[in-house]
Each structure stands twice: as C-alpha cells, then as structure tokens.
Short mmCIF file of N, CA and C and ligand atoms in Angstrom, two decimals:
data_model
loop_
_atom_site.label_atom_id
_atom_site.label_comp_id
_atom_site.label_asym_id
_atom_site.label_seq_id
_atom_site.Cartn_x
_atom_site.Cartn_y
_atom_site.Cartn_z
N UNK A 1 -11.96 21.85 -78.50
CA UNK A 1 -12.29 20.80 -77.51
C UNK A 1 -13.79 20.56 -77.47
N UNK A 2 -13.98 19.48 -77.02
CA UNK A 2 -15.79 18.95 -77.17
C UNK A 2 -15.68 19.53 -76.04
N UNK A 3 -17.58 19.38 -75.98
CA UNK A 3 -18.55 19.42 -74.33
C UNK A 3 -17.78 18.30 -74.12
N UNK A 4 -17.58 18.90 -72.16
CA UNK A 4 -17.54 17.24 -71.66
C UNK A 4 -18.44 17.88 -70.29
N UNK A 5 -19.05 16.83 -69.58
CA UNK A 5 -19.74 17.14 -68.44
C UNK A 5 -19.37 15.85 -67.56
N UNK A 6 -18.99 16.23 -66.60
CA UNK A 6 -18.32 15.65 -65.65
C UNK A 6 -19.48 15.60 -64.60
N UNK A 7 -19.99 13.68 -63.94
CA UNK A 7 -20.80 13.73 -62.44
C UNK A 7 -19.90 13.76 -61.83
N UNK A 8 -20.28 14.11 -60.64
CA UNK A 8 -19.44 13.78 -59.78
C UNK A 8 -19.77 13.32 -57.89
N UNK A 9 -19.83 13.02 -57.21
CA UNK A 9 -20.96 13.05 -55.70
C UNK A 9 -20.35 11.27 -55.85
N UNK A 10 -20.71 11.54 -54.25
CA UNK A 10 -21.10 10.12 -53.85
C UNK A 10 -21.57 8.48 -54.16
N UNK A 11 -20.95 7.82 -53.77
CA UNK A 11 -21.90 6.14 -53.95
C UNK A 11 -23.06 6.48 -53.94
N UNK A 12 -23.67 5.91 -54.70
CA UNK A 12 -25.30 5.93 -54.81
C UNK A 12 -25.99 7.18 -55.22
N UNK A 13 -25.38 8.38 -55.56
CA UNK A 13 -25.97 9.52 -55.13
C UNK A 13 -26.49 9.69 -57.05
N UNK A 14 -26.25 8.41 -57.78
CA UNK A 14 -27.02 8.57 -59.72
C UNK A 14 -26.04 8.40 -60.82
N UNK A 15 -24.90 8.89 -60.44
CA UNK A 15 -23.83 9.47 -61.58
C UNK A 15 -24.34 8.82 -62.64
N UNK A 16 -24.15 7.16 -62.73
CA UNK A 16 -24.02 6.38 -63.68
C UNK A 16 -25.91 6.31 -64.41
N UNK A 17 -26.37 6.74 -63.50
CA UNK A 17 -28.03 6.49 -64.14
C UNK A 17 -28.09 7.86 -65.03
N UNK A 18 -27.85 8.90 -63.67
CA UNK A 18 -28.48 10.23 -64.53
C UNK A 18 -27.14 10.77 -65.80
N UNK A 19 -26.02 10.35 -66.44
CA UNK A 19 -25.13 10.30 -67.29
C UNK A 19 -25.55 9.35 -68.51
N UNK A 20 -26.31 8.06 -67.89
CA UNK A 20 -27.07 7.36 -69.19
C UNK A 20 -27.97 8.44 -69.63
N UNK A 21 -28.81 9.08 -68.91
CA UNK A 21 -30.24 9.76 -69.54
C UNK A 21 -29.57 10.94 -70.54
N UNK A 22 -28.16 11.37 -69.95
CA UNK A 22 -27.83 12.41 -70.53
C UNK A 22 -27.13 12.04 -71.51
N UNK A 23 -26.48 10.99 -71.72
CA UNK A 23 -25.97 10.51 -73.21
C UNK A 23 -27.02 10.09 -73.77
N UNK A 24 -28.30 9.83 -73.36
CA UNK A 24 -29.07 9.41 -74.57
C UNK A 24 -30.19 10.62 -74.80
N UNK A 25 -30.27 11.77 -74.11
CA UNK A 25 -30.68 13.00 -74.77
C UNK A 25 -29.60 14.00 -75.41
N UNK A 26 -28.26 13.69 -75.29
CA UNK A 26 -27.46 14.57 -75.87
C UNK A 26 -26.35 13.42 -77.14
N UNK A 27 -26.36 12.04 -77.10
CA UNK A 27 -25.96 11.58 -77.88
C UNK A 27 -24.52 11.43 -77.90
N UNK A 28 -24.03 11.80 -76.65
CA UNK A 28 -22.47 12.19 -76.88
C UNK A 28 -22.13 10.96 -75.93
N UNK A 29 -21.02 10.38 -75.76
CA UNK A 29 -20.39 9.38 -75.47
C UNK A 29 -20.27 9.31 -74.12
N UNK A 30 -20.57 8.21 -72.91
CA UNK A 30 -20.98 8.30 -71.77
C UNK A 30 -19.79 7.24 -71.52
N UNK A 31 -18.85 7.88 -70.28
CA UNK A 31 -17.89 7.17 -69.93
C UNK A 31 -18.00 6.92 -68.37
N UNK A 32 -17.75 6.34 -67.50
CA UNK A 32 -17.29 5.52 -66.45
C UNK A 32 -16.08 5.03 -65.62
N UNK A 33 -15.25 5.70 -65.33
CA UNK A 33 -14.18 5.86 -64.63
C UNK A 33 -14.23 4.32 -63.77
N UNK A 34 -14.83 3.96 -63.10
CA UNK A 34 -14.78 2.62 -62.40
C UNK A 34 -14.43 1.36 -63.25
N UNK A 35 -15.49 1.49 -64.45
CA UNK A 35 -15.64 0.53 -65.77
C UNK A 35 -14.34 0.69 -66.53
N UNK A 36 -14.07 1.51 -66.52
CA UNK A 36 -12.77 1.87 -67.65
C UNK A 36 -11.27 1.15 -66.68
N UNK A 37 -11.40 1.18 -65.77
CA UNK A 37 -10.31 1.31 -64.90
C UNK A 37 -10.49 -0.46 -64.68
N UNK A 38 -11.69 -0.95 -64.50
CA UNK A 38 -11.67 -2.68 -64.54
C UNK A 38 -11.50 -3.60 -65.85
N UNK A 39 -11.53 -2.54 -66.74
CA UNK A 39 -11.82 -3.58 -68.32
C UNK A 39 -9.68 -3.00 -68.31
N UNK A 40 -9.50 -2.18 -67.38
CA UNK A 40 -7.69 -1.86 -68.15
C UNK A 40 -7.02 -2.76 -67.19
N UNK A 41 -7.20 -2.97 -65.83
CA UNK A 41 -6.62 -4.05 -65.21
C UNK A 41 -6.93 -5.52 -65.02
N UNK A 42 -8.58 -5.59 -65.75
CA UNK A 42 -9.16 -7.21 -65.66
C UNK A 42 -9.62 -7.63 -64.48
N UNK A 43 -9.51 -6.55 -63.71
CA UNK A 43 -10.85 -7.15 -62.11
C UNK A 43 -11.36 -5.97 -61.98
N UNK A 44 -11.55 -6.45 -60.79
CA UNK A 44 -13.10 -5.34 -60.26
C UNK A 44 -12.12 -4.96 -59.79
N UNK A 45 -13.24 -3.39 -59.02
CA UNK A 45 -12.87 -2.55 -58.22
C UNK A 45 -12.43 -3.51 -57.01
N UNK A 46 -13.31 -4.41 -56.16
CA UNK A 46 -13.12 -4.89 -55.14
C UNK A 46 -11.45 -5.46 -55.20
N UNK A 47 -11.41 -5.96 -56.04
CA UNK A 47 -10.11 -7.13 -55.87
C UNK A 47 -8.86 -5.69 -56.42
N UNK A 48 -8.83 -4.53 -57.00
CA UNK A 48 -7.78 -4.10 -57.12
C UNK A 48 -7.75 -3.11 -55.56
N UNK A 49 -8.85 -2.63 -55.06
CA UNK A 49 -8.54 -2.30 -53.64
C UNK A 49 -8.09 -3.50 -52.73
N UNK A 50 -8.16 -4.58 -52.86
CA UNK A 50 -7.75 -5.68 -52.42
C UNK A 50 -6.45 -6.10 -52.36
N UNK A 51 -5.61 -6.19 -53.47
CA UNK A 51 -4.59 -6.96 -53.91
C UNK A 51 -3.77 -5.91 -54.23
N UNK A 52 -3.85 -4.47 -54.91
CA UNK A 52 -3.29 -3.43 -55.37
C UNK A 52 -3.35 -1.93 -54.28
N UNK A 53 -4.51 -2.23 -53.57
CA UNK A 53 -4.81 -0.74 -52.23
C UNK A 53 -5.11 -0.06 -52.94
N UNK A 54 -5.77 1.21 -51.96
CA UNK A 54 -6.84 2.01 -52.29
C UNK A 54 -6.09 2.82 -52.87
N UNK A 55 -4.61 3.55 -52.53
CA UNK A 55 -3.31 4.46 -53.14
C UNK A 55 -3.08 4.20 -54.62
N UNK A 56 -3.07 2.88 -54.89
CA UNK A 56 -3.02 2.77 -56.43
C UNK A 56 -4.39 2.75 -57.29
N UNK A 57 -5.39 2.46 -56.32
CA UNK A 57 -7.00 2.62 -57.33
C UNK A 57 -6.83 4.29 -57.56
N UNK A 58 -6.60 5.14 -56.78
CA UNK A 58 -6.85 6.45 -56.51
C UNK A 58 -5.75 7.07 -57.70
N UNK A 59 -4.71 6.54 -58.10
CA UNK A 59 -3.53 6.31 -58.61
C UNK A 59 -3.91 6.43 -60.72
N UNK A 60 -4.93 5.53 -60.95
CA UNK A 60 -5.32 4.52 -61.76
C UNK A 60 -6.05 5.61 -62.30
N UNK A 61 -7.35 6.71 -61.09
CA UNK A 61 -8.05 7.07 -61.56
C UNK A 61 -7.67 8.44 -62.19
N UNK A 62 -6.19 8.99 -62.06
CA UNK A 62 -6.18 10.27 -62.15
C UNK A 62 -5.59 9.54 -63.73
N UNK A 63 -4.97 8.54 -63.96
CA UNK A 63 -4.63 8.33 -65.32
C UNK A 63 -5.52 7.97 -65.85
N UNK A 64 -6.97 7.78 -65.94
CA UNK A 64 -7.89 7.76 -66.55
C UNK A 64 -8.76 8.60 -66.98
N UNK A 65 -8.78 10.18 -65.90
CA UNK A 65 -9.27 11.10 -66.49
C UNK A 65 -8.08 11.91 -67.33
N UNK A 66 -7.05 11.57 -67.09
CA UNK A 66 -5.83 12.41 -68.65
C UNK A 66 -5.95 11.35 -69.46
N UNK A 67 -6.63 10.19 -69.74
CA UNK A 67 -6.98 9.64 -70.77
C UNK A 67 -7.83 9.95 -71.61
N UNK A 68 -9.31 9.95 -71.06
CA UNK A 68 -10.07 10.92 -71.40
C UNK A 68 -9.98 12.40 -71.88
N UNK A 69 -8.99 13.13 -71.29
CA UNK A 69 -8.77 14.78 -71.98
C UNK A 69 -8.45 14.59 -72.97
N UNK A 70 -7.87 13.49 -73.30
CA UNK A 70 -7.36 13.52 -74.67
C UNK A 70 -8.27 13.45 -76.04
N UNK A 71 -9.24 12.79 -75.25
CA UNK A 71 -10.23 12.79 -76.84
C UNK A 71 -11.13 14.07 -77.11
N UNK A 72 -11.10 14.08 -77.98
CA UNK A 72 -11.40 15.46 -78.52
C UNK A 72 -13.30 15.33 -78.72
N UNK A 73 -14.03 14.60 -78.83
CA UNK A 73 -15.57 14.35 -78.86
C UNK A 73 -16.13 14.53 -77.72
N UNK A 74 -17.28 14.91 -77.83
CA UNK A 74 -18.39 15.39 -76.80
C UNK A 74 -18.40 14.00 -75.87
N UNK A 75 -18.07 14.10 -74.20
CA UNK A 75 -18.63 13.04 -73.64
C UNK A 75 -19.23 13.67 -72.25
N UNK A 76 -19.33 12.31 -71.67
CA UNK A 76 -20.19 12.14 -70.31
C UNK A 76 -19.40 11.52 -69.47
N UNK A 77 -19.17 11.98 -68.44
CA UNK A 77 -18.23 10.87 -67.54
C UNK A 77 -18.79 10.97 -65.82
N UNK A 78 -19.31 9.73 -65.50
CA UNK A 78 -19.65 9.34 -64.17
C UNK A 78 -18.23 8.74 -63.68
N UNK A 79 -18.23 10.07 -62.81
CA UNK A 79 -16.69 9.32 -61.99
C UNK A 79 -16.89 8.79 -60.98
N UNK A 80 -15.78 7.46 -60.37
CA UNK A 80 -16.14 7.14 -58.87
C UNK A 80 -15.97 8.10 -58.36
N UNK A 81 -16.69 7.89 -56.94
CA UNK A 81 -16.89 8.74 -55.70
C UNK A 81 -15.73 9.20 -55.42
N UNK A 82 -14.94 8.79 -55.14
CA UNK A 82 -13.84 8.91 -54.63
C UNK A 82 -12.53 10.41 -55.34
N UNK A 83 -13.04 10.28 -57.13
CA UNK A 83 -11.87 11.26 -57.63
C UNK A 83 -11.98 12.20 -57.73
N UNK A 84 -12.32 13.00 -57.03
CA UNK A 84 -12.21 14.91 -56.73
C UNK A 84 -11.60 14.62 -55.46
N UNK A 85 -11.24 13.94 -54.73
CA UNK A 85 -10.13 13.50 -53.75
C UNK A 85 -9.13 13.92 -53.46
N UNK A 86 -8.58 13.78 -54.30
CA UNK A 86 -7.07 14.18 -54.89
C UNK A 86 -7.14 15.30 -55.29
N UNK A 87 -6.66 16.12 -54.77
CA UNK A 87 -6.32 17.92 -55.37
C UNK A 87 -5.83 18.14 -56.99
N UNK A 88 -4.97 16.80 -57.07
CA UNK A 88 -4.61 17.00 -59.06
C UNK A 88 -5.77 16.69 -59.78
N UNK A 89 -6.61 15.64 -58.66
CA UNK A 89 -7.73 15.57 -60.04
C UNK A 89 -8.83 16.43 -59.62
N UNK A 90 -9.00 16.91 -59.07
CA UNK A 90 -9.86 18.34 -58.60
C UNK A 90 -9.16 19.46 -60.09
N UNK A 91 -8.45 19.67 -60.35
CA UNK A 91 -7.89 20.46 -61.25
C UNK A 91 -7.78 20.14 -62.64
N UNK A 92 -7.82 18.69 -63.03
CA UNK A 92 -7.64 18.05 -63.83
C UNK A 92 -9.49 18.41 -64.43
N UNK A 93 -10.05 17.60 -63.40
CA UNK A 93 -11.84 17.74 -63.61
C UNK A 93 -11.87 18.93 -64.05
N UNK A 94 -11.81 19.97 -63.37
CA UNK A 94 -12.44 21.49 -63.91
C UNK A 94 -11.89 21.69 -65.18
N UNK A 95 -10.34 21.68 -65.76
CA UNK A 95 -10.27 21.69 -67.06
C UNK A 95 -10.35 20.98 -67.50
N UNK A 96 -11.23 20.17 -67.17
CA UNK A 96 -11.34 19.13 -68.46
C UNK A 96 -13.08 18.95 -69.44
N UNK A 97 -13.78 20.10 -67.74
CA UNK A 97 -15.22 20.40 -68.70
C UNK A 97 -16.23 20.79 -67.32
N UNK A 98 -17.24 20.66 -67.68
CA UNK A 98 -18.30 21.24 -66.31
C UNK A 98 -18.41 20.05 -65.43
N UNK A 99 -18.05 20.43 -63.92
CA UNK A 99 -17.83 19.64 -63.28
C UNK A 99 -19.45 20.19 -62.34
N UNK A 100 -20.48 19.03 -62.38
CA UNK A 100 -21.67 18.54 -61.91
C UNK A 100 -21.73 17.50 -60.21
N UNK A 101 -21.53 18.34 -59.62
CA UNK A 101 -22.35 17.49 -58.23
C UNK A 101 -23.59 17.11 -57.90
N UNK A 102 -23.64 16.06 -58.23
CA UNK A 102 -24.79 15.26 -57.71
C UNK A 102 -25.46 15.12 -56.13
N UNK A 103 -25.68 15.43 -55.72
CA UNK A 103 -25.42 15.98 -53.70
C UNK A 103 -26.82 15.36 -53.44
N UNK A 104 -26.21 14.14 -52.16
CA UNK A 104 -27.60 13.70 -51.83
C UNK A 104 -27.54 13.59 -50.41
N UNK A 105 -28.51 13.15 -49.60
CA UNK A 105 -28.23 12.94 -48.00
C UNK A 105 -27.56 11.15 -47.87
N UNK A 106 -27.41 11.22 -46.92
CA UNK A 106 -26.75 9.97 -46.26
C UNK A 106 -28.16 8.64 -46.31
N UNK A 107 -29.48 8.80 -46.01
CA UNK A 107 -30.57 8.25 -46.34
C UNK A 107 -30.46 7.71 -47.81
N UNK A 108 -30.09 8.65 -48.28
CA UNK A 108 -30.35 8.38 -49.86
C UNK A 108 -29.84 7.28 -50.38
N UNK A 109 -28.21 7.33 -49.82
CA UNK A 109 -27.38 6.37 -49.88
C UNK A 109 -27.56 5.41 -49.33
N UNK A 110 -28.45 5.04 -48.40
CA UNK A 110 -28.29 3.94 -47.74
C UNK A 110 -29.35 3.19 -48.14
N UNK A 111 -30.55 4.03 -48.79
CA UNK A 111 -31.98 3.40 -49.30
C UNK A 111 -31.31 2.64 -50.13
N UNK A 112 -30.73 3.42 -51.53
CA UNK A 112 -30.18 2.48 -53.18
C UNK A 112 -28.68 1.65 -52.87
N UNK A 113 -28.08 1.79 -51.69
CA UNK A 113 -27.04 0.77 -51.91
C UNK A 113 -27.25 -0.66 -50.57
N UNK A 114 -28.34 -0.47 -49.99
CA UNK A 114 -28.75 -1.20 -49.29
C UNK A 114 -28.61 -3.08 -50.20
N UNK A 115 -28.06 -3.57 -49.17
CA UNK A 115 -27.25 -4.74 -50.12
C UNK A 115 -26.57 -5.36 -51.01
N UNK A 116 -25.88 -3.80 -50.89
CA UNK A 116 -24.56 -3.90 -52.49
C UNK A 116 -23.52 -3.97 -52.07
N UNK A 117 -22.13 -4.84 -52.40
CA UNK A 117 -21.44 -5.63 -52.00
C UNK A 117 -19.89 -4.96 -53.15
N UNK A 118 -20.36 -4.29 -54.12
CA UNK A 118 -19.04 -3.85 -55.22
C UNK A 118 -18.29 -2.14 -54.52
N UNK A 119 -18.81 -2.25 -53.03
CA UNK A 119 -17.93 -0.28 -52.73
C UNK A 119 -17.38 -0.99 -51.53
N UNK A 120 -15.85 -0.89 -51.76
CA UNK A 120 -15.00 -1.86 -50.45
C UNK A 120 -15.07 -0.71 -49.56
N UNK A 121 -14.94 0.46 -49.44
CA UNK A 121 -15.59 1.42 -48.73
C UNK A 121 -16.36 1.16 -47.58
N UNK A 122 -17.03 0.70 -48.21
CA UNK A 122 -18.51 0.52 -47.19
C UNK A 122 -19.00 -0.85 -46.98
N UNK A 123 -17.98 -1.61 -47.31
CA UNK A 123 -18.08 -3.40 -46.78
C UNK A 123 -17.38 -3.46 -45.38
N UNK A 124 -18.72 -3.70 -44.84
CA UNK A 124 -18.63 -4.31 -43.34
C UNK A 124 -18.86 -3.95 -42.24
N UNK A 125 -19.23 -3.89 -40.94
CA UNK A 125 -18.86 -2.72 -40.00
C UNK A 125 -20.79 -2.10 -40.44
N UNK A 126 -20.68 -0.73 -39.20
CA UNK A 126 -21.90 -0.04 -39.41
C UNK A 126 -21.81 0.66 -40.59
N UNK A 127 -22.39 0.42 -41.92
CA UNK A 127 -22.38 1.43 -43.36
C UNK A 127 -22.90 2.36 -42.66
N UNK A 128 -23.74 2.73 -42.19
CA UNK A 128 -25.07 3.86 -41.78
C UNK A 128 -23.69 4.89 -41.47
N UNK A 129 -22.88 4.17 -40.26
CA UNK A 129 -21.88 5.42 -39.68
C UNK A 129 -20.88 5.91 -40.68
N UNK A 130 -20.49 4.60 -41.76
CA UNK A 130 -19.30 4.99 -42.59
C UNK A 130 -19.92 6.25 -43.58
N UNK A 131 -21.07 5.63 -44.20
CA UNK A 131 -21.45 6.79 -44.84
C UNK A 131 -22.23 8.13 -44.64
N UNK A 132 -22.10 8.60 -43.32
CA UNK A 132 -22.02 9.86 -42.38
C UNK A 132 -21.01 10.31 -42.60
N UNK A 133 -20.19 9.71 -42.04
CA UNK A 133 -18.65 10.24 -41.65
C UNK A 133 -18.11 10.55 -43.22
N UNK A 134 -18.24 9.42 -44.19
CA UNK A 134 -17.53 9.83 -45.27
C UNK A 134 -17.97 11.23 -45.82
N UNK A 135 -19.64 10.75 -46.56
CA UNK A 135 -20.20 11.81 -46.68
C UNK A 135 -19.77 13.56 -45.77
N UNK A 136 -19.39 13.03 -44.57
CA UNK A 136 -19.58 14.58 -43.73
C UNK A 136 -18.33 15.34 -44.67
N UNK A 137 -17.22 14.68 -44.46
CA UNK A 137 -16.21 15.59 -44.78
C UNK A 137 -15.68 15.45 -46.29
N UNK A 138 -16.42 15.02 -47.13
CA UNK A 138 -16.35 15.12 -48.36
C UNK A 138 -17.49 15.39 -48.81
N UNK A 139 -18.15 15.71 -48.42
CA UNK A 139 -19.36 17.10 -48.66
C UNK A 139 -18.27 18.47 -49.39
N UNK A 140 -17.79 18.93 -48.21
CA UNK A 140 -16.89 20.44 -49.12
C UNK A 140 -15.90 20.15 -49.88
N UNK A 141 -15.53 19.05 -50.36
CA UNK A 141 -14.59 19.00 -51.41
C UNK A 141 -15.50 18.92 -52.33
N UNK A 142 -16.68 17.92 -52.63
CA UNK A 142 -16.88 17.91 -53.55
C UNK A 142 -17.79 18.80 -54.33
N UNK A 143 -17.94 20.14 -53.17
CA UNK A 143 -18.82 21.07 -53.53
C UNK A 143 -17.70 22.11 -54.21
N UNK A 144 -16.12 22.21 -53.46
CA UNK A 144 -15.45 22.59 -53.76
C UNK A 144 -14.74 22.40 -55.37
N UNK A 145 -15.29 20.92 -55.80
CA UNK A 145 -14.26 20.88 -57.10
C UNK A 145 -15.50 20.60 -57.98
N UNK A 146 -16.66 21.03 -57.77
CA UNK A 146 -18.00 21.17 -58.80
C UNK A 146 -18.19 22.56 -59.39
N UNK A 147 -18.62 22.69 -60.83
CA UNK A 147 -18.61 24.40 -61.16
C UNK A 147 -20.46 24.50 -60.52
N UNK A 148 -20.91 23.10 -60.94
CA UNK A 148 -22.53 23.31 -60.35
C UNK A 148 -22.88 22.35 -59.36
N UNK A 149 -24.21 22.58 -58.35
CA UNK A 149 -24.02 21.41 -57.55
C UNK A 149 -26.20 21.37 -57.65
N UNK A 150 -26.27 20.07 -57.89
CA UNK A 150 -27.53 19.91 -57.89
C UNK A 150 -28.08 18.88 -57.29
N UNK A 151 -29.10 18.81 -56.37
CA UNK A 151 -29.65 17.97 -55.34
C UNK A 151 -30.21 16.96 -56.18
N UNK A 152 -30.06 15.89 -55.42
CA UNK A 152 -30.34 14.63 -56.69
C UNK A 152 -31.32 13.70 -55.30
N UNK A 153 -31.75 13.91 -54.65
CA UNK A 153 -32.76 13.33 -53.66
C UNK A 153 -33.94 12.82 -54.20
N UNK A 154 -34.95 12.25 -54.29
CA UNK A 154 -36.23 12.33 -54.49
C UNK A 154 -36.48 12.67 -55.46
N UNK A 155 -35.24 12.74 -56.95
CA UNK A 155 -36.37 12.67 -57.97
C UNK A 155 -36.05 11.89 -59.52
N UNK A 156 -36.05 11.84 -60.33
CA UNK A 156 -36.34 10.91 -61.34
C UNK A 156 -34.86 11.47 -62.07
N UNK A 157 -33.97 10.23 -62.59
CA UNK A 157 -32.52 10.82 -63.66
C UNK A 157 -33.01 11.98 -64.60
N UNK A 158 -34.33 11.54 -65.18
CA UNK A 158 -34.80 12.75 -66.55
C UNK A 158 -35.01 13.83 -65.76
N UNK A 159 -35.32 13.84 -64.97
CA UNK A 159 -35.45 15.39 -64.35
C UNK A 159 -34.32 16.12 -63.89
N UNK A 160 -33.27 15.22 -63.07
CA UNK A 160 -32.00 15.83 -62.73
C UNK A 160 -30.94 15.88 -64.30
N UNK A 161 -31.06 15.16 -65.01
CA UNK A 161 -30.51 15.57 -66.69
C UNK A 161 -31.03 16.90 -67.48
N UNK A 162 -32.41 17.03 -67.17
CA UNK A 162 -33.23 17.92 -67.41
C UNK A 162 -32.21 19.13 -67.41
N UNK A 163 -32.10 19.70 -65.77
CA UNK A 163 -31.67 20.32 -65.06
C UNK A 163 -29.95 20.75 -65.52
N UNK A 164 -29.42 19.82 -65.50
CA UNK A 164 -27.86 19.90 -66.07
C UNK A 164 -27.81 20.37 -67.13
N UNK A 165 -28.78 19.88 -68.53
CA UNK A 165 -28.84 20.36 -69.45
C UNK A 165 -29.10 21.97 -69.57
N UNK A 166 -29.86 22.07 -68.95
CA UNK A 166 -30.57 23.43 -68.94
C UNK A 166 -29.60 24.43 -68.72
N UNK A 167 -28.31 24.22 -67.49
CA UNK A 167 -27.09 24.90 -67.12
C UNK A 167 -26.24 24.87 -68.16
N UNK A 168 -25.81 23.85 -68.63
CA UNK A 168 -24.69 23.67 -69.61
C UNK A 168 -25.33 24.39 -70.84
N UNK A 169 -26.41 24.27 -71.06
CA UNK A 169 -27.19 25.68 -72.50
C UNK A 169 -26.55 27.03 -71.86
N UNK A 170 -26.69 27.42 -70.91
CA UNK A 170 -26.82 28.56 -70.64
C UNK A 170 -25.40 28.52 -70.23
N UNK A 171 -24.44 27.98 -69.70
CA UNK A 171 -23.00 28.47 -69.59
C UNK A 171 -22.54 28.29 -71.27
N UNK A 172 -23.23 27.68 -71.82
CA UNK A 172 -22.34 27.86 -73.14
C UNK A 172 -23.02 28.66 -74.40
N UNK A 173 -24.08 29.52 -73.37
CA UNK A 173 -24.52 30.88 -74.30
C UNK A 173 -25.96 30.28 -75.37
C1 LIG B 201 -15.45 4.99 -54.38
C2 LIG B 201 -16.55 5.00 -55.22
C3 LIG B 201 -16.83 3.93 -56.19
C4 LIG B 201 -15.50 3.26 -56.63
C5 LIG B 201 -14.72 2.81 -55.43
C6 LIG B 201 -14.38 3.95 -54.47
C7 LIG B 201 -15.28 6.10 -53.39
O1 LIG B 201 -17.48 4.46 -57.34
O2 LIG B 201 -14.73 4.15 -57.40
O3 LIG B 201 -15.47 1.83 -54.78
O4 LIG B 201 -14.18 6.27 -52.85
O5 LIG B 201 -16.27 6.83 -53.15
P1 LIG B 201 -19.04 4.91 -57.36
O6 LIG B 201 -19.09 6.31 -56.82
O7 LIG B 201 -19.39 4.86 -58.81
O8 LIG B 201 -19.78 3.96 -56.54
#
C-alpha cells in the first residue's frame, strides 16, 4: 500500500492549501473529497445539500474515501469537514493512512471564510455562533479520529507541511 496522509479539521482550518504544499514537496497525488464528490454528481456541494440533504452528502463521502483505498499510489487527501463524522469513516480514515488534524480556533475560521457562500453549514443566521457550537463538539471527534493533531493558527501552509512531513518521516522510520 502507498503513503496516504489524510487532513482532516474544520472549514477554513487549510486542508486544501496545506495538502497542495504537501503534494508539491512530496509529489504524490493530492485529492479532495468535496471536488471529487461534485465532478461525480455534476453540482456543487451547495445544491446536493440542497436537492439531495446533508444524509446523502455524508452518504457520498464515505463512498469516496473506499474509492480512494483502492488505489494503490502515494496520495494526499483534504477531506470535507464534515467526514470523521461518521464512526465508519472515522475507521475507514485511520486504515486508510495517517490521519492529520488541522485544529484551529473559531477566529480563525471566521477571519478566512468571512464572505464565503460554498459551506451550507454556515449560510445564514449568526456564523460566529454556528461555528462555536459546531467547532465545540466536534473538536473531540476530530481529535479522536486523528493519529496526529497540529495547530494550524497563525502560520504559513509550508510550515504546517513542514511539520507533517517531519511526523510521517519519523512514523515511517
Ligand atoms: C462540511 C465541510 C465542507 C463540505 C460541506 C460540509 C462540514 O468541506 O464538505 O460543506 O460538514 O464541515 P470543507 O471542510 O472543505 O470546507
């Protein structure tokens, strides 16, 4: 089986930035669970939580990471927020490679998604409170279904790639 390194954390909290830096210092194939899941049904996220509900996005995503197990090459995968959720894909993630938390504060989130309109989540209503509340109690899951958890606040993707890299050398000797 290849490396695979799994982000994982919150809206806003890098996945998709600090997973570019790391496919392009490690060269291995950088995947996207959100992206993969809109190019297989032909809309966005918004319109399949829309027209399809959040039960079948959540649905969509656990058949996308047993899509992924299947390939046998080194990758990268920024998952939505949302899939360590689900207890099968909490289990699915860990065997499927090093599962990486990205862990940021609620500020953090609200600085970089401040006028973003693609997380039905957090369309409408006070965001500030939704993403407290969400954040609060999916804090310990997703610390729970990470083998590492690294603070991604205040500082640059190359530095938090840096960092991942440096773990994944050393868990794999
Ligand atoms: C979600 C996170 C989003 C996307 C969907 C639901 C969540 O992905 O999958 O809007 O439940 O946290 P990002 O974490 O890439 O924004």
């Amino acid at each position: 089986m290849g490396t695979h390194v799994i982000l994982i954390g919150f809206m806003g909290a890098g996945k998709t930035t600090v997973g570019r830096c790391l496919s392009k210092k490690t060269s291995w194939s950088l995947f996207d669970t959100d992206q993969l899941i809109e190019e297989q049904a032909g809309m966005s996220i918004s319109r399949i939580f829309e027209i399809r509900g959040e039960e079948e996005f959540r649905r969509l995503e656990t058949e996308t990471i047993r899509y992924l197990m299947d390939k046998e090459e080194d990758w990268i995968l920024s998952a939505g927020g949302g899939m360590p959720l689900r207890q099968e894909n909490r289990i699915l993630l860990r065997s499927a490679g090093q599962v990486v938390y990205l862990k940021v504060h609620p500020e953090t989130v609200l600085c970089r998604l401040r006028g973003d309109t693609t997380r039905p989540l957090l369309a409408g209503g006070n965001v500030r409170k939704k993403v407290e509340e969400l954040l609060g109690w999916r804090g310990p899951i997703y610390e729970e279904a990470a083998h590492v958890t690294v603070r991604a606040d205040d500082r640059s993707p190359e530095d938090i790639a840096e960092e991942i890299m440096d773990n994944i050398l050393t868990k794999n000797g």
